[in-house]
Amino acid sequence: MSKIKLMSHLVAGYPTDELALTAARSLVKGGADILEIQLPFSDPSADGPAIQTACTKVLERKYRTADGLSFIKQIHSEFPEIPIYIMSYGSLIFTPGIREFCKKAAKCGVKGMIIPDLPFDFDEGLTAACKENGMVNIPVAAPSMSEERLHKLVHAGFPFIYAALRVGITGSDTKIDADTLEFLKKVSEGGSKVYGGFGISNGEQAKALASSVEAIVAGSVFVRIITKNQNDAAALAKEVEAKARELTGL
């Protein structure tokens, strides 16, 4: 079987800047094709306990958006060939001004934005600001959307759509069944490439999804590994790389 494309999620600065960099390097070494880097935020709307706790720990260090962008800039300088997407929440990018934020993000090497609480049709100018700066806005599709709204999104001409594979918070296991695959088929019918994630943590799930998506997305599984090994950088690096290899089939 050929390699499965992986978009892996990291919380910027968690648990420390150095360990977050170690994790990023291990993800790339393990075959991650895209890095989705979350700017910590205090009120996540879909994050499960692992990611919520990670964000809280980073924010307790008085971590700021500028610190997150510096972290991204460093990763981009080490791995210029790996696309980096920012994942965050609306108020964080709305406060400084969306156009201003997008300009800064692009300068740091960001290629796309995933902002779940800015709906695709009321995005406060995010799609336009991304285009102006050579980035893409990647809206989120969820199974809870009405058929009418989902149809509108998938035919809106976005290059990529992030498909949340189930309703609720991320972090617990997701069953890949006929309904999941049918949902992914609907999300891709407008021609957008689809990233599929939410509760993906093992190679079996990745294989079940691979032929229906552009890339699988895994996040909480890596955050849990990082949390478990935060006092042992070598073990952290080894386990993160091993999990990435399992998910990509390397």
Coordinates of N, CA and C in Angstrom, one line a residue:
M1 N 0.9 -1.2 0.0 CA 0.0 0.0 0.0 C 0.9 1.2 0.0
S2 N 0.5 2.3 -0.8 CA 1.3 3.5 -0.8 C 1.1 4.3 0.5
K3 N 2.0 5.2 0.7 CA 2.0 6.0 1.9 C 0.7 6.8 2.0
I4 N 0.2 6.9 3.2 CA -1.0 7.7 3.5 C -0.6 9.1 3.8
K5 N -1.3 10.1 3.2 CA -0.9 11.5 3.6 C -1.5 11.8 4.9
L6 N -0.6 12.5 5.7 CA -1.0 12.9 7.1 C -0.9 14.4 7.3
M7 N -1.9 15.0 7.8 CA -1.9 16.3 8.4 C -1.9 16.1 9.9
S8 N -0.8 16.5 10.6 CA -0.7 16.3 12.0 C -0.8 17.6 12.8
H9 N -1.5 17.5 13.9 CA -1.8 18.7 14.7 C -0.9 18.9 15.9
L10 N -0.4 20.1 16.1 CA 0.5 20.4 17.2 C -0.1 21.7 17.9
V11 N 0.0 21.8 19.2 CA -0.3 23.0 19.9 C 1.0 23.8 20.0
A12 N 1.1 25.0 19.5 CA 2.3 25.8 19.5 C 2.8 26.0 21.0
G13 N 4.1 25.8 21.2 CA 4.6 26.0 22.5 C 4.3 25.0 23.6
Y14 N 3.7 23.8 23.2 CA 3.3 22.8 24.2 C 4.3 21.7 24.2
P15 N 4.8 21.2 25.4 CA 4.6 21.9 26.7 C 5.6 23.0 26.9
T16 N 6.7 23.0 26.1 CA 7.7 24.1 26.1 C 8.0 24.3 24.6
D17 N 8.6 25.5 24.3 CA 9.0 25.8 22.9 C 9.9 24.7 22.3
E18 N 10.9 24.3 23.1 CA 11.9 23.3 22.7 C 11.2 21.9 22.4
L19 N 10.4 21.5 23.3 CA 9.7 20.2 23.2 C 8.7 20.2 22.0
A20 N 8.1 21.3 21.8 CA 7.2 21.5 20.7 C 7.9 21.4 19.4
L21 N 9.1 22.0 19.3 CA 10.0 21.8 18.1 C 10.5 20.4 17.9
T22 N 10.8 19.7 19.0 CA 11.2 18.3 19.0 C 10.1 17.5 18.4
A23 N 8.8 17.8 18.8 CA 7.7 17.0 18.3 C 7.5 17.3 16.8
A24 N 7.6 18.6 16.4 CA 7.4 19.0 15.0 C 8.5 18.2 14.1
R25 N 9.7 18.2 14.6 CA 10.7 17.5 13.8 C 10.4 16.0 13.7
S26 N 9.9 15.4 14.8 CA 9.6 14.0 14.8 C 8.4 13.7 13.9
L27 N 7.5 14.6 13.8 CA 6.3 14.4 12.9 C 6.8 14.4 11.5
V28 N 7.6 15.3 11.1 CA 8.1 15.4 9.7 C 9.0 14.1 9.4
K29 N 9.8 13.7 10.4 CA 10.6 12.5 10.2 C 9.7 11.3 10.0
G30 N 8.6 11.3 10.7 CA 7.7 10.1 10.7 C 6.8 10.1 9.4
G31 N 6.9 11.2 8.6 CA 6.2 11.2 7.4 C 5.0 12.2 7.3
A32 N 4.8 13.0 8.3 CA 3.7 14.0 8.2 C 4.0 14.9 6.9
D33 N 2.9 15.1 6.2 CA 3.0 15.9 4.9 C 2.6 17.4 5.2
I34 N 1.7 17.6 6.2 CA 1.3 18.9 6.5 C 1.3 19.1 8.0
L35 N 1.7 20.2 8.5 CA 1.6 20.5 10.0 C 0.5 21.5 10.2
E36 N -0.5 21.1 11.0 CA -1.6 22.0 11.4 C -1.2 22.4 12.8
I37 N -0.8 23.7 13.0 CA -0.3 24.2 14.2 C -1.4 25.1 14.9
Q38 N -1.8 24.7 16.1 CA -2.8 25.4 16.8 C -2.2 26.6 17.6
L39 N -2.8 27.8 17.5 CA -2.4 28.9 18.4 C -3.3 28.7 19.6
P40 N -2.7 28.6 20.8 CA -3.5 28.3 22.0 C -4.6 29.3 22.2
F41 N -5.8 28.9 22.6 CA -6.9 29.7 22.9 C -7.6 29.2 24.1
S42 N -8.3 30.1 24.8 CA -8.8 29.7 26.1 C -10.3 29.2 26.1
D43 N -10.9 29.2 24.9 CA -12.3 28.7 24.8 C -12.5 27.9 23.6
P44 N -11.9 26.8 23.4 CA -12.0 26.0 22.2 C -13.4 25.4 22.1
S45 N -14.0 25.5 20.9 CA -15.4 25.0 20.7 C -15.5 23.6 20.4
A46 N -14.4 22.9 19.9 CA -14.5 21.5 19.5 C -13.3 20.7 20.1
D47 N -12.4 21.3 20.8 CA -11.2 20.6 21.3 C -11.6 19.7 22.5
G48 N -11.1 18.5 22.5 CA -11.3 17.6 23.6 C -10.3 17.9 24.7
P49 N -10.4 17.1 25.8 CA -9.6 17.4 27.0 C -8.1 17.5 26.8
A50 N -7.5 16.6 25.9 CA -6.1 16.6 25.7 C -5.6 18.0 25.1
I51 N -6.3 18.5 24.1 CA -5.9 19.7 23.5 C -6.3 20.9 24.4
Q52 N -7.5 20.9 25.0 CA -7.8 22.0 25.9 C -6.8 22.1 27.0
T53 N -6.4 21.0 27.6 CA -5.4 21.1 28.7 C -4.1 21.6 28.2
A54 N -3.7 21.2 27.0 CA -2.4 21.7 26.4 C -2.5 23.2 26.2
C55 N -3.6 23.7 25.7 CA -3.7 25.1 25.4 C -3.6 25.9 26.8
T56 N -4.3 25.4 27.8 CA -4.3 26.0 29.1 C -2.9 26.1 29.6
K57 N -2.1 25.0 29.6 CA -0.8 25.0 30.1 C 0.1 26.1 29.4
V58 N -0.1 26.2 28.0 CA 0.7 27.1 27.3 C 0.3 28.6 27.7
L59 N -1.0 28.8 27.8 CA -1.4 30.2 28.1 C -1.0 30.6 29.5
E60 N -0.9 29.6 30.4 CA -0.4 29.9 31.8 C 1.0 30.5 31.8
R61 N 1.8 30.2 30.7 CA 3.1 30.8 30.5 C 3.1 32.2 29.9
K62 N 1.9 32.8 29.8 CA 1.7 34.1 29.2 C 2.1 34.1 27.7
Y63 N 1.9 32.9 27.1 CA 2.2 32.8 25.7 C 1.3 33.6 24.8
R64 N 1.9 34.3 23.8 CA 1.1 35.2 23.0 C 1.0 34.7 21.6
T65 N 0.1 35.3 20.8 CA 0.1 35.0 19.4 C 1.4 35.2 18.7
A66 N 2.1 36.3 19.0 CA 3.4 36.6 18.4 C 4.4 35.4 18.7
D67 N 4.3 34.8 19.9 CA 5.2 33.6 20.2 C 4.8 32.5 19.3
G68 N 3.5 32.3 19.1 CA 3.1 31.2 18.2 C 3.6 31.4 16.8
L69 N 3.5 32.6 16.3 CA 4.0 32.9 14.9 C 5.5 32.7 14.8
S70 N 6.3 33.1 15.9 CA 7.7 32.9 15.9 C 8.0 31.4 15.8
F71 N 7.3 30.6 16.5 CA 7.4 29.1 16.5 C 7.2 28.6 15.1
I72 N 6.1 29.1 14.5 CA 5.8 28.6 13.1 C 6.9 29.0 12.1
K73 N 7.4 30.2 12.3 CA 8.5 30.7 11.5 C 9.7 29.9 11.6
Q74 N 10.0 29.4 12.8 CA 11.2 28.5 12.9 C 11.0 27.2 12.3
I75 N 9.8 26.6 12.4 CA 9.6 25.3 11.8 C 9.6 25.5 10.2
H76 N 9.1 26.6 9.7 CA 9.1 26.8 8.3 C 10.5 27.0 7.8
S77 N 11.4 27.6 8.6 CA 12.8 27.8 8.1 C 13.5 26.4 8.1
E78 N 13.1 25.5 9.0 CA 13.7 24.2 9.0 C 13.1 23.3 7.9
F79 N 11.8 23.4 7.6 CA 11.2 22.5 6.7 C 10.3 23.3 5.7
P80 N 11.0 24.1 4.8 CA 10.3 25.0 3.9 C 9.3 24.2 3.0
E81 N 9.6 22.9 2.8 CA 8.8 22.2 1.8 C 7.5 21.6 2.5
I82 N 7.3 21.7 3.8 CA 6.1 21.2 4.5 C 5.1 22.3 4.6
P83 N 3.9 22.2 4.0 CA 2.9 23.2 4.3 C 2.5 23.3 5.7
I84 N 2.3 24.5 6.2 CA 1.9 24.8 7.6 C 0.6 25.5 7.5
Y85 N -0.4 24.9 8.3 CA -1.7 25.6 8.4 C -1.9 26.0 9.8
I86 N -2.4 27.2 10.0 CA -2.7 27.7 11.4 C -4.2 27.2 11.7
M87 N -4.3 26.6 12.9 CA -5.7 26.3 13.4 C -5.9 27.2 14.6
S88 N -7.0 27.9 14.6 CA -7.2 28.7 15.8 C -8.7 29.2 15.8
Y89 N -9.0 30.2 16.6 CA -10.4 30.6 16.7 C -10.6 32.1 16.4
G90 N -11.8 32.4 16.0 CA -12.1 33.7 15.4 C -11.6 34.9 16.1
S91 N -11.8 35.0 17.4 CA -11.4 36.2 18.1 C -9.9 36.5 18.1
L92 N -9.1 35.4 18.1 CA -7.7 35.6 18.0 C -7.2 36.3 16.8
I93 N -7.8 36.0 15.7 CA -7.4 36.6 14.4 C -8.2 37.9 14.1
F94 N -9.4 38.0 14.7 CA -10.2 39.1 14.5 C -9.7 40.4 15.2
T95 N -9.2 40.1 16.4 CA -8.8 41.2 17.3 C -7.7 42.1 16.7
P96 N -6.6 41.5 16.1 CA -5.6 42.4 15.5 C -6.1 42.9 14.1
G97 N -7.2 42.4 13.6 CA -7.6 42.6 12.2 C -7.3 41.5 11.3
I98 N -8.3 40.9 10.6 CA -8.0 39.7 9.9 C -7.0 39.9 8.8
R99 N -7.1 41.0 8.1 CA -6.1 41.2 7.0 C -4.7 41.4 7.5
E100 N -4.6 42.1 8.6 CA -3.3 42.2 9.3 C -2.7 40.9 9.7
F101 N -3.6 40.1 10.4 CA -3.1 38.8 10.9 C -2.7 37.9 9.7
C102 N -3.5 37.9 8.6 CA -3.1 37.0 7.5 C -1.8 37.4 6.9
K103 N -1.5 38.7 6.8 CA -0.3 39.2 6.3 C 0.9 38.7 7.1
K104 N 0.8 38.8 8.4 CA 1.8 38.4 9.4 C 2.0 36.9 9.2
A105 N 0.9 36.1 9.2 CA 1.0 34.7 9.1 C 1.7 34.2 7.9
A106 N 1.4 34.8 6.7 CA 2.0 34.5 5.4 C 3.5 34.7 5.5
K107 N 3.9 35.8 6.1 CA 5.3 36.2 6.2 C 6.1 35.1 7.0
C108 N 5.4 34.4 7.9 CA 6.0 33.4 8.7 C 6.0 32.0 8.0
G109 N 5.4 32.0 6.8 CA 5.4 30.7 6.1 C 4.1 29.9 6.1
V110 N 3.1 30.5 6.7 CA 1.8 29.8 6.7 C 1.1 29.7 5.3
K111 N 0.6 28.6 5.1 CA -0.1 28.3 3.7 C -1.6 28.3 3.8
G112 N -2.1 28.1 5.0 CA -3.6 28.1 5.1 C -4.1 28.3 6.5
M113 N -5.4 28.6 6.6 CA -6.0 28.9 7.9 C -7.2 28.0 8.1
I114 N -7.3 27.4 9.3 CA -8.5 26.6 9.7 C -9.0 27.3 10.9
I115 N -10.2 28.0 10.8 CA -10.8 28.7 11.9 C -12.2 28.2 12.0
P116 N -12.5 27.2 12.8 CA -13.8 26.5 12.8 C -14.9 27.4 13.2
D117 N -14.7 28.4 14.0 CA -15.9 29.2 14.4 C -16.1 30.5 13.5
L118 N -15.4 30.5 12.3 CA -15.8 31.5 11.3 C -16.4 30.7 10.1
P119 N -17.8 30.7 10.0 CA -18.4 30.0 9.0 C -18.1 30.4 7.6
F120 N -18.1 29.5 6.7 CA -17.6 29.8 5.3 C -18.4 31.0 4.6
D121 N -19.6 31.2 5.0 CA -20.4 32.2 4.3 C -20.5 33.5 5.2
F122 N -19.9 33.5 6.4 CA -19.8 34.7 7.2 C -18.4 34.7 7.8
D123 N -17.4 34.8 7.0 CA -16.1 34.6 7.5 C -15.3 35.9 7.8
E124 N -16.0 37.0 7.9 CA -15.4 38.3 8.2 C -14.3 38.7 7.3
G125 N -14.3 38.2 6.1 CA -13.3 38.5 5.1 C -12.0 37.6 5.1
L126 N -12.1 36.5 5.8 CA -11.0 35.6 5.9 C -10.5 35.0 4.6
T127 N -11.5 34.5 3.8 CA -11.1 33.9 2.5 C -10.4 34.9 1.6
A128 N -10.9 36.1 1.6 CA -10.3 37.2 0.7 C -8.9 37.5 1.3
A129 N -8.8 37.7 2.6 CA -7.5 38.0 3.2 C -6.5 36.9 2.9
C130 N -6.9 35.7 3.0 CA -6.0 34.5 2.7 C -5.5 34.6 1.2
K131 N -6.5 34.8 0.3 CA -6.1 34.9 -1.1 C -5.1 36.0 -1.4
E132 N -5.3 37.2 -0.8 CA -4.4 38.3 -0.9 C -3.0 38.0 -0.5
N133 N -2.8 37.0 0.4 CA -1.5 36.7 0.9 C -1.0 35.3 0.5
G134 N -1.6 34.8 -0.5 CA -1.1 33.5 -1.0 C -1.4 32.3 -0.1
M135 N -2.5 32.4 0.7 CA -2.9 31.3 1.5 C -4.3 30.8 1.1
V136 N -4.7 29.7 1.7 CA -6.1 29.3 1.5 C -6.8 29.3 2.9
N137 N -8.1 29.6 2.8 CA -9.0 29.4 3.9 C -9.6 28.0 3.8
I138 N -9.5 27.2 4.9 CA -10.0 25.8 4.8 C -11.2 25.7 5.7
P139 N -12.4 25.8 5.2 CA -13.6 25.7 6.1 C -13.8 24.3 6.6
V140 N -14.6 24.2 7.6 CA -14.9 22.9 8.3 C -16.3 22.5 7.9
A141 N -16.4 21.2 7.5 CA -17.7 20.6 7.2 C -18.0 19.6 8.4
A142 N -19.2 19.6 8.9 CA -19.5 18.6 10.0 C -20.7 17.8 9.6
P143 N -20.8 16.6 10.1 CA -22.0 15.8 9.8 C -23.3 16.4 10.3
S144 N -23.2 17.3 11.2 CA -24.4 17.9 11.8 C -25.0 19.0 10.9
M145 N -24.3 19.4 9.8 CA -24.8 20.4 8.9 C -26.1 19.9 8.2
S146 N -27.0 20.8 7.9 CA -28.1 20.4 7.1 C -27.6 20.1 5.6
E147 N -28.4 19.3 5.0 CA -28.1 18.9 3.6 C -27.9 20.2 2.7
E148 N -28.8 21.1 2.9 CA -28.8 22.3 2.1 C -27.5 23.2 2.3
R149 N -27.1 23.3 3.6 CA -25.9 24.0 4.0 C -24.6 23.3 3.5
L150 N -24.6 22.0 3.7 CA -23.5 21.2 3.2 C -23.3 21.4 1.7
H151 N -24.4 21.3 1.0 CA -24.4 21.4 -0.5 C -23.8 22.8 -0.9
K152 N -24.2 23.8 -0.2 CA -23.7 25.2 -0.4 C -22.2 25.3 -0.2
L153 N -21.7 24.7 0.9 CA -20.3 24.7 1.2 C -19.5 24.0 0.2
V154 N -19.9 22.8 -0.2 CA -19.1 22.0 -1.0 C -19.0 22.5 -2.5
H155 N -20.0 23.3 -2.8 CA -20.0 23.9 -4.2 C -19.6 25.4 -4.2
A156 N -18.9 25.8 -3.1 CA -18.5 27.2 -3.0 C -17.1 27.5 -3.6
G157 N -16.4 26.4 -4.0 CA -15.2 26.6 -4.7 C -13.9 26.7 -3.9
F158 N -14.0 26.2 -2.6 CA -12.8 26.1 -1.8 C -11.9 25.0 -2.3
P159 N -10.6 25.3 -2.3 CA -9.6 24.3 -2.8 C -9.6 23.1 -1.8
F160 N -9.7 23.4 -0.5 CA -9.7 22.3 0.5 C -10.8 22.5 1.5
I161 N -11.4 21.4 2.0 CA -12.4 21.4 3.1 C -11.9 20.4 4.1
Y162 N -12.0 20.9 5.4 CA -11.7 20.0 6.5 C -13.0 19.3 6.9
A163 N -13.1 18.0 6.8 CA -14.3 17.3 7.2 C -14.1 16.7 8.6
A164 N -14.9 17.2 9.5 CA -14.9 16.6 10.9 C -15.8 15.4 10.8
L165 N -15.2 14.2 11.2 CA -15.8 13.0 10.9 C -17.0 12.6 11.8
R166 N -17.2 13.4 12.8 CA -18.4 13.1 13.7 C -18.7 14.4 14.4
V167 N -19.8 14.4 15.1 CA -20.2 15.5 15.9 C -19.6 15.4 17.3
G168 N -19.4 16.5 18.0 CA -18.8 16.5 19.3 C -17.4 17.0 19.4
I169 N -16.7 16.6 20.4 CA -15.3 17.1 20.6 C -14.3 16.1 20.1
T170 N -13.1 16.5 19.7 CA -12.1 15.6 19.2 C -11.4 14.9 20.4
G171 N -10.8 13.8 20.0 CA -9.9 13.1 21.1 C -10.4 11.7 21.4
S172 N -11.7 11.4 21.3 CA -12.1 10.0 21.5 C -12.2 9.4 20.1
D173 N -12.1 8.0 20.1 CA -12.0 7.3 18.9 C -13.2 7.5 18.0
T174 N -12.9 7.5 16.7 CA -14.0 7.6 15.7 C -14.1 6.3 14.9
K175 N -15.3 5.9 14.8 CA -15.5 4.6 14.0 C -15.7 5.0 12.5
I176 N -14.9 4.4 11.7 CA -15.0 4.7 10.2 C -16.0 3.7 9.7
D177 N -17.2 4.1 9.4 CA -18.2 3.2 8.9 C -18.8 3.8 7.5
A178 N -19.8 3.1 7.1 CA -20.5 3.5 5.8 C -21.0 4.9 5.8
D179 N -21.5 5.3 6.9 CA -22.0 6.7 7.1 C -20.9 7.7 6.9
T180 N -19.7 7.4 7.5 CA -18.5 8.3 7.5 C -18.1 8.4 6.0
L181 N -18.0 7.3 5.3 CA -17.5 7.4 3.9 C -18.5 8.1 3.0
E182 N -19.8 7.9 3.3 CA -20.9 8.6 2.5 C -20.8 10.1 2.8
F183 N -20.5 10.5 4.0 CA -20.3 11.9 4.3 C -19.1 12.5 3.6
L184 N -18.0 11.8 3.5 CA -16.8 12.3 2.8 C -17.1 12.4 1.3
K185 N -17.9 11.5 0.8 CA -18.2 11.5 -0.6 C -19.0 12.8 -0.9
K186 N -19.9 13.2 0.0 CA -20.7 14.4 -0.2 C -19.8 15.6 -0.1
V187 N -18.9 15.6 0.8 CA -18.0 16.8 1.0 C -17.1 17.0 -0.2
S188 N -16.7 15.9 -0.9 CA -15.8 16.0 -2.1 C -16.5 16.2 -3.4
E189 N -17.9 16.2 -3.4 CA -18.6 16.2 -4.7 C -18.5 17.5 -5.5
G190 N -18.1 18.6 -4.8 CA -17.9 19.9 -5.5 C -16.5 20.1 -6.1
G191 N -15.6 19.1 -5.9 CA -14.3 19.2 -6.4 C -13.2 19.6 -5.4
S192 N -13.6 20.0 -4.2 CA -12.6 20.4 -3.2 C -11.9 19.1 -2.7
K193 N -10.6 19.3 -2.4 CA -9.8 18.2 -1.8 C -10.2 18.2 -0.3
V194 N -10.3 17.0 0.3 CA -10.9 16.8 1.6 C -9.8 16.3 2.6
Y195 N -9.7 17.0 3.7 CA -8.9 16.5 4.8 C -9.9 15.9 5.8
G196 N -9.7 14.7 6.3 CA -10.6 14.1 7.2 C -10.0 13.7 8.5
G197 N -10.6 14.2 9.6 CA -10.1 13.9 10.9 C -11.2 14.1 12.0
F198 N -10.7 13.9 13.2 CA -11.5 13.9 14.5 C -11.5 12.5 15.1
G199 N -10.6 12.4 16.0 CA -10.5 11.1 16.7 C -9.8 10.0 16.0
I200 N -8.9 10.4 15.1 CA -8.1 9.4 14.3 C -6.8 9.1 15.2
S201 N -6.6 7.9 15.5 CA -5.4 7.6 16.4 C -4.7 6.3 16.1
N202 N -5.1 5.6 15.1 CA -4.4 4.4 14.7 C -4.3 4.1 13.2
G203 N -3.4 3.2 12.9 CA -3.2 2.8 11.5 C -4.5 2.2 10.8
E204 N -5.3 1.5 11.5 CA -6.5 0.9 10.9 C -7.4 1.9 10.5
Q205 N -7.7 2.9 11.3 CA -8.6 4.0 10.9 C -8.0 4.8 9.7
A206 N -6.7 5.0 9.7 CA -6.0 5.7 8.6 C -6.2 5.0 7.3
K207 N -6.1 3.6 7.4 CA -6.2 2.8 6.1 C -7.7 2.9 5.6
A208 N -8.6 2.8 6.6 CA -10.0 2.9 6.2 C -10.4 4.2 5.6
L209 N -9.7 5.3 5.9 CA -10.1 6.6 5.4 C -9.3 7.0 4.2
A210 N -8.1 6.4 4.0 CA -7.1 6.9 3.0 C -7.7 7.1 1.6
S211 N -8.5 6.2 1.1 CA -8.9 6.4 -0.3 C -10.0 7.4 -0.5
S212 N -10.6 7.9 0.7 CA -11.7 8.9 0.6 C -11.2 10.3 0.8
V213 N -10.0 10.5 1.2 CA -9.5 11.9 1.6 C -8.2 12.2 0.9
E214 N -7.9 13.5 0.8 CA -6.6 14.0 0.4 C -5.5 13.7 1.4
A215 N -5.9 13.8 2.7 CA -5.0 13.5 3.8 C -5.9 13.2 5.1
I216 N -5.4 12.3 5.9 CA -6.0 12.1 7.2 C -5.5 13.1 8.2
V217 N -6.3 13.5 9.2 CA -5.9 14.5 10.2 C -5.8 13.8 11.5
A218 N -4.7 13.9 12.3 CA -4.6 13.4 13.6 C -4.0 14.4 14.5
G219 N -4.6 14.6 15.7 CA -4.2 15.6 16.6 C -4.1 15.2 18.0
S220 N -5.2 14.8 18.7 CA -5.2 14.5 20.1 C -4.2 13.4 20.4
V221 N -4.1 12.4 19.5 CA -3.2 11.3 19.7 C -1.8 11.7 19.9
F222 N -1.4 12.7 19.2 CA 0.0 13.3 19.3 C 0.1 14.1 20.6
V223 N -0.9 14.9 20.9 CA -0.9 15.7 22.1 C -0.8 14.8 23.4
R224 N -1.5 13.7 23.3 CA -1.4 12.8 24.5 C 0.0 12.2 24.6
I225 N 0.6 11.8 23.5 CA 2.0 11.3 23.5 C 3.0 12.3 24.1
I226 N 2.8 13.6 23.6 CA 3.7 14.7 24.1 C 3.5 14.9 25.6
T227 N 2.2 14.8 26.1 CA 2.0 15.0 27.5 C 2.6 13.9 28.3
K228 N 2.5 12.7 27.8 CA 3.0 11.5 28.6 C 4.5 11.6 28.7
N229 N 5.2 12.1 27.7 CA 6.6 12.1 27.6 C 7.3 13.5 27.8
Q230 N 6.5 14.4 28.5 CA 7.1 15.8 28.5 C 8.3 15.9 29.4
N231 N 8.6 14.9 30.2 CA 9.9 14.9 31.0 C 11.0 14.1 30.4
D232 N 10.8 13.6 29.1 CA 11.8 12.8 28.5 C 11.8 13.0 27.0
A233 N 12.6 14.0 26.6 CA 12.6 14.5 25.2 C 12.9 13.3 24.2
A234 N 13.8 12.4 24.6 CA 14.1 11.3 23.6 C 13.0 10.4 23.4
A235 N 12.3 10.1 24.5 CA 11.1 9.2 24.4 C 10.0 9.9 23.6
L236 N 9.8 11.2 23.9 CA 8.8 12.0 23.1 C 9.1 11.9 21.6
A237 N 10.3 12.2 21.2 CA 10.7 12.1 19.8 C 10.4 10.8 19.2
K238 N 10.8 9.7 19.9 CA 10.7 8.4 19.4 C 9.2 8.0 19.2
E239 N 8.4 8.3 20.2 CA 7.0 7.9 20.2 C 6.2 8.7 19.1
V240 N 6.5 10.0 19.1 CA 5.8 10.8 18.1 C 6.1 10.3 16.7
E241 N 7.4 10.0 16.4 CA 7.8 9.6 15.1 C 7.1 8.2 14.8
A242 N 7.1 7.3 15.8 CA 6.5 6.0 15.6 C 5.0 6.0 15.3
K243 N 4.3 6.9 16.0 CA 2.9 7.1 15.7 C 2.6 7.6 14.3
A244 N 3.4 8.6 13.9 CA 3.3 9.2 12.6 C 3.5 8.1 11.5
R245 N 4.5 7.3 11.7 CA 4.8 6.2 10.8 C 3.7 5.2 10.7
E246 N 3.1 4.9 11.9 CA 1.9 4.0 11.9 C 0.8 4.6 11.1
L247 N 0.5 5.9 11.3 CA -0.6 6.5 10.6 C -0.4 6.6 9.1
T248 N 0.9 6.8 8.7 CA 1.2 7.0 7.3 C 1.5 5.7 6.6
G249 N 1.6 4.7 7.4 CA 1.9 3.4 6.7 C 3.3 3.2 6.3
L250 N 4.2 4.1 6.8 CA 5.7 4.0 6.4 C 6.3 2.8 7.1

